[in-house]
C-alpha cells in the first residue's frame, strides 16, 4: 500500500479498521479524505484528488455507468433513478441525502429508498450520506436514462473516534416531505432506554409535536390530536392498541423493526384513515443468507429474535418473541393484594421473505400480542392483537413498480369483574374489532421531471361494541349484546412528484375516499329539534344484512412544496385533508385498552381535518447539526365529544351520549439536533393549543355553554432535552429531560346535600390543569466487544427512570372519605395518582450473535 | 459480572418491588376553589294532601367540612299556568312551606325565588306526571353483602340475610316508567325497659315508673323508619330485569338483623312494614336523578368515566350564567304500605300484604305501656 503520511495527518487510526475487509476499508478512507486509489494486483496506490480532477482516477468497481455509451452525444441530459438500501438487511433507507458534488442537485430518499435526478450527460460524482452509515462516494457516467442501486454500510468507525448517531430526522433540508421523523433499528437502539430497552412508541414521544399520554396510558398525541387519530401501521396493517400493560411499554419489539417513519403533516395521498399522523413500522427485510440471533434479558421481560435463511438467497425467516415474567414476582410478594395480582404480556412476530428474483419480492408477516392485568383479584383485563399480512412487490416494467398488500388486524378486549366477595355483580365483558385491508400501489416514472404514485385501498371493518354476561352462577347481571357494526371504506389516490428545478419541488396528490356502513343494524329515530335521549326516541329502522345504513365520501387533496436556497437550507409548505371514519370512544380520565372503537354512522359523522404546515430547515456543520422551525394549523370538523357522565359501555343508544364538536389545533415546533460526534442529542420545544367547541341548541347538547374549551390532550408547552455522550468506545451515557404543561382536567368545585345524599358539583369541562410534568431519565451502556468478526456481541444497560423522584400526576380524582381525625373530618378528598414516584432502576443485558 | 449474577435474584426482586411500590396516590390540595357560594334548591311539589316544601341552602367549597348553610329570608312562590301564586313561608331556617297547594294534572307550575341579595331564580315550567298505585309487592329470601360500619365507622363488608323486595312494572310505556321510589321500612317493636329508661319517658311524673318491679318492667311500643336503599331508587330500563312484559324492579333489601334499630337484647320486632312512595317524574327530573345515581355509584376508579354533572331546571334570571344547583320537581305521588307476613321472615314463605298507608307516621316514636294507634297486629 503506497501513500504519503501527510495525506492522513491528524487522523488517529483505530485497531478496529483492521476488522474491515479491504474494499470496505478503502471506501471508508476515500470517503473521508481527498484521496483516491487504484489497485494493481495486490498493490494499492493512494493518490490525492487535488490536481487529478474529480473522478479521473478510480477503480472500475466504483464507476457507475448509466445508459449505453453509444448514446453519447444523443442527449444533453438524462434522468438517473436510484434505490438506496442497507447493505446488510437490504431494507430501503428513507431520508438519506443523495448529492451530486459541486452542483445544487440534492435529493432525499423516499419511503421506498428511492431518489431521482435530471442531470447533464457526462461524468458526475455522487455522495450519499445517512446518519449511522458510512458516506458513500461513486463516480457516475451518465449517457441516457437509467436506474441504479446503491448500498450503504453501517458500523461506521470514523478515524477521529467513535461516532454514534442519535436518530435520523426526515425534517431535513431535502425533499418535499416535512414534519417527518424517521428512525431505523440502529437509531432506535441508540435512543433513551426505558426499562432497559429501546421502545419505539416511547421514543417518538420525545420528538417535537408528539406527546405521551403519561407514564401509564396507551398511545400518544400528535399536534393536539387524540390517540385514535394516529394510524400505526405494522407491515401495512393498523395496530388498534400500541401498548403493553396499559402503556408501560409498546407492543412492538424493536429488535424486529428495520425502520419507522412518522409523518405529522403533508401526509402522502397513499395514506388516509386517520387525521393526525401515520406511523409506518417496517419489520426486517433481512439479508436472505445471513443467520443472526439477538435478544435481551431484562428485569421485567426478555426477548429473543432469530433470523435464518431457509433457501439460500431466496427464502429466509425471522422470528421474534418477548415475554414478561412479572407474575412470578407478584406471586412471591409478601402482600395479599400483590399475591392476588397479575400483570403479564407477550408478543410474537414472524416474517418469511421470499425473493424469487431480483425484481420480485414476497413477504408473509404474522403477529400476536396479549396482555393480562389483574389487581388484587378484582377486575381482570385481557387484551389481544393479531395481525397478518401478505406483501408482493415487484417491477412490472422498467419504470413501473407495484406493491400489493393484503392482510387483517384484529383486536380483542375482555374485562372480567369477578368480585370474590360479591358474586352478584360478577360479569364478563367482551368487545372486538376486525379489520381487513387490501392495498395496491403503483409507482410510475414516466418522464424525467416527475414520478407518479397511484393506487387503491379497500378496507372492511367489523366491530363488536360489547357483549356482557354473568361470570358467576350467583351473578344478577343480565346477558346483553350490542349490535355489531359493519362498514367498508374504499379509496383511490394519485400523487405526482415534480422536480421543477434544483430549487423547487412540488408534490400534488388527491385521495378520494368512500365509506358505507352496512346492516344488519337498528337505527333509532329521535324527536326533531330535541336533544337525543332514550326519552325522545320516536321510532327505529331495522336494516337487513348488507343493506346500506349510512354513506359518506369526500376528496382529500394533498400538496407539498419545497424551495431550497442551497443544500443546507430550505422552506417547505404542506396541506392535507383527511377523513376519518373510525373513532375511539373514551370517557375515562386516561386512555385505556377498554375504550370502544366506533364507526361513523347515521349520527356520528366522519371526522375531517385540514392541516396547513410551514417549516424552515437549516443545517450547519456539514449537516451534522440540523435545525428546524415548523408552524401548523389544523381545522377539525365532527370531533366526537361526550355528554357529562356519558355511558359508553353497553349503551345501545350511544348516540344519545355523544356530541358533535368542532375545533382547531395550532402550534410551533423548534428543533435543534446534533447528529454526530462524541456528544449527540437534541433539544426541542413545542407550543401547541387544541380547542374544541360544541354548537348544540339545548343545554344537554352543550359543553361549557358552547364556548371553546381545551381538549383532554392539550399541553401548551413541551420541552425535551436529550444528550448522548460516548465516554469511551465501550461506555456511553444517555440522559433525557422532559417538561410539559399539565393536562387539562375537570375537578370538583362544590359539595352540597340533596335528599340526604352528598353531591359534588364539577367545574366546567377541563377548566383546571394537572401539575406540570417533568422527569429526568439516565442510562449507561457498556458494550462487551465491538469487533466485527466476533460473533457474540453483548451489552449491559443500566437505566434509571425518574432520577429525581418526581411524583408526576397521572390522574387527579375525588373519592368519598369516611370522616375521621386523620382527614380533618372530610367527606370527600381529591387524590393525585402517580405511577413512578421513585427513581426506578432497570438492568438489561442485550446480545446478538 | 459474577457479582451481579450471584446477587441477581435479589436485584430482580428489588426492582419489581420498587416498581410496584412506587405507584401510589396521595391527597392533592393544588386545585382552586371558588370563593362564591352557590344556591342549592330542593323543591318537591306533589299531588298529596300534605305540606309542600322548598329547601334553600348554600354549597360548601369542595374539601371543606360539609355544613348545612340555610338561605334565609327569601321570597319563594309557585305560580301555575293560570297565574295563581302560592307563597311559601319560612318555617325553619331555609325551609319554606305551603300547606294549600296540591299539584294537579294538566297544570304547569313554575318556581320563583327572590333572594335578599337581589338575585331572582326561576325554574322551567313543570307538569305533573301522574302515577298509578303498585299492584303488588313481593320478595325473596336472600343473603347480601352489605357494608356495616364497625366501631370506628369503617365500613366492613358483611353478609346479611334478609328479604329482597320487588315490584312489577309494565315495560310498554316509557313515559309511565319515568319513576323513582322512596321506599322505607317501618319497624314496629316492643321491649321491656329498666327503671332509669322508664323515667326518661315520663320526666314529669317521677312516681310513674316506681309501680313497676324489676321482674315486671314496663313495655315500650316503638316505631322507627329506615330508608330501604341509601341512594336513588330509579326505574332504569338499562338495568332492570325483564320478565315477560314486566320489569322486575327492586325496591330494596330488608335485613333480618335488628342491629340497625335501637332495640335492646330483650326486645322483639312485631312487624316490618314497607312504606312505598312512587313518584312520577318529568324528563328533567328523571335526567337529574339518573345523573345523581351515577354520581353516587361512581367509585372513581382509574378507568371509570369522567365526572357526572347534575344539571337542574332552575336558572338565575337576573344574572344569566350564574350557577344555581338543585331541582324543582313536580311529581305525581302514590303512597302505599305493605306488611311482611312473618316475623322474623322465613325463607320460602315471604309475602307482603297491603295495609292502610302509614307513611304519615313520624320517623321515630315510642309509647310507654300504651299500644299506639295504627299498631299493626300480625
PDB file of C-alpha atoms in Angstrom, chain A residues 15 164 218 575 579 595 764 829:
ATOM      1  CA  UNK A  15      -7.450  -1.037  15.563  1.00  0.00           C
ATOM      2  CA  UNK A 164     -22.905   7.237  17.422  1.00  0.00           C
ATOM      3  CA  UNK A 218     -51.959   3.771  25.743  1.00  0.00           C
ATOM      4  CA  UNK A 575     -51.543  20.985   3.156  1.00  0.00           C
ATOM      5  CA  UNK A 579     -61.439  11.930   6.581  1.00  0.00           C
ATOM      6  CA  UNK A 595     -62.086   2.108  25.240  1.00  0.00           C
ATOM      7  CA  UNK A 764     -66.548  23.433  33.549  1.00  0.00           C
ATOM      8  CA  UNK A 829     -60.940  14.335  49.089  1.00  0.00           C
TER       9      UNK A 829
END
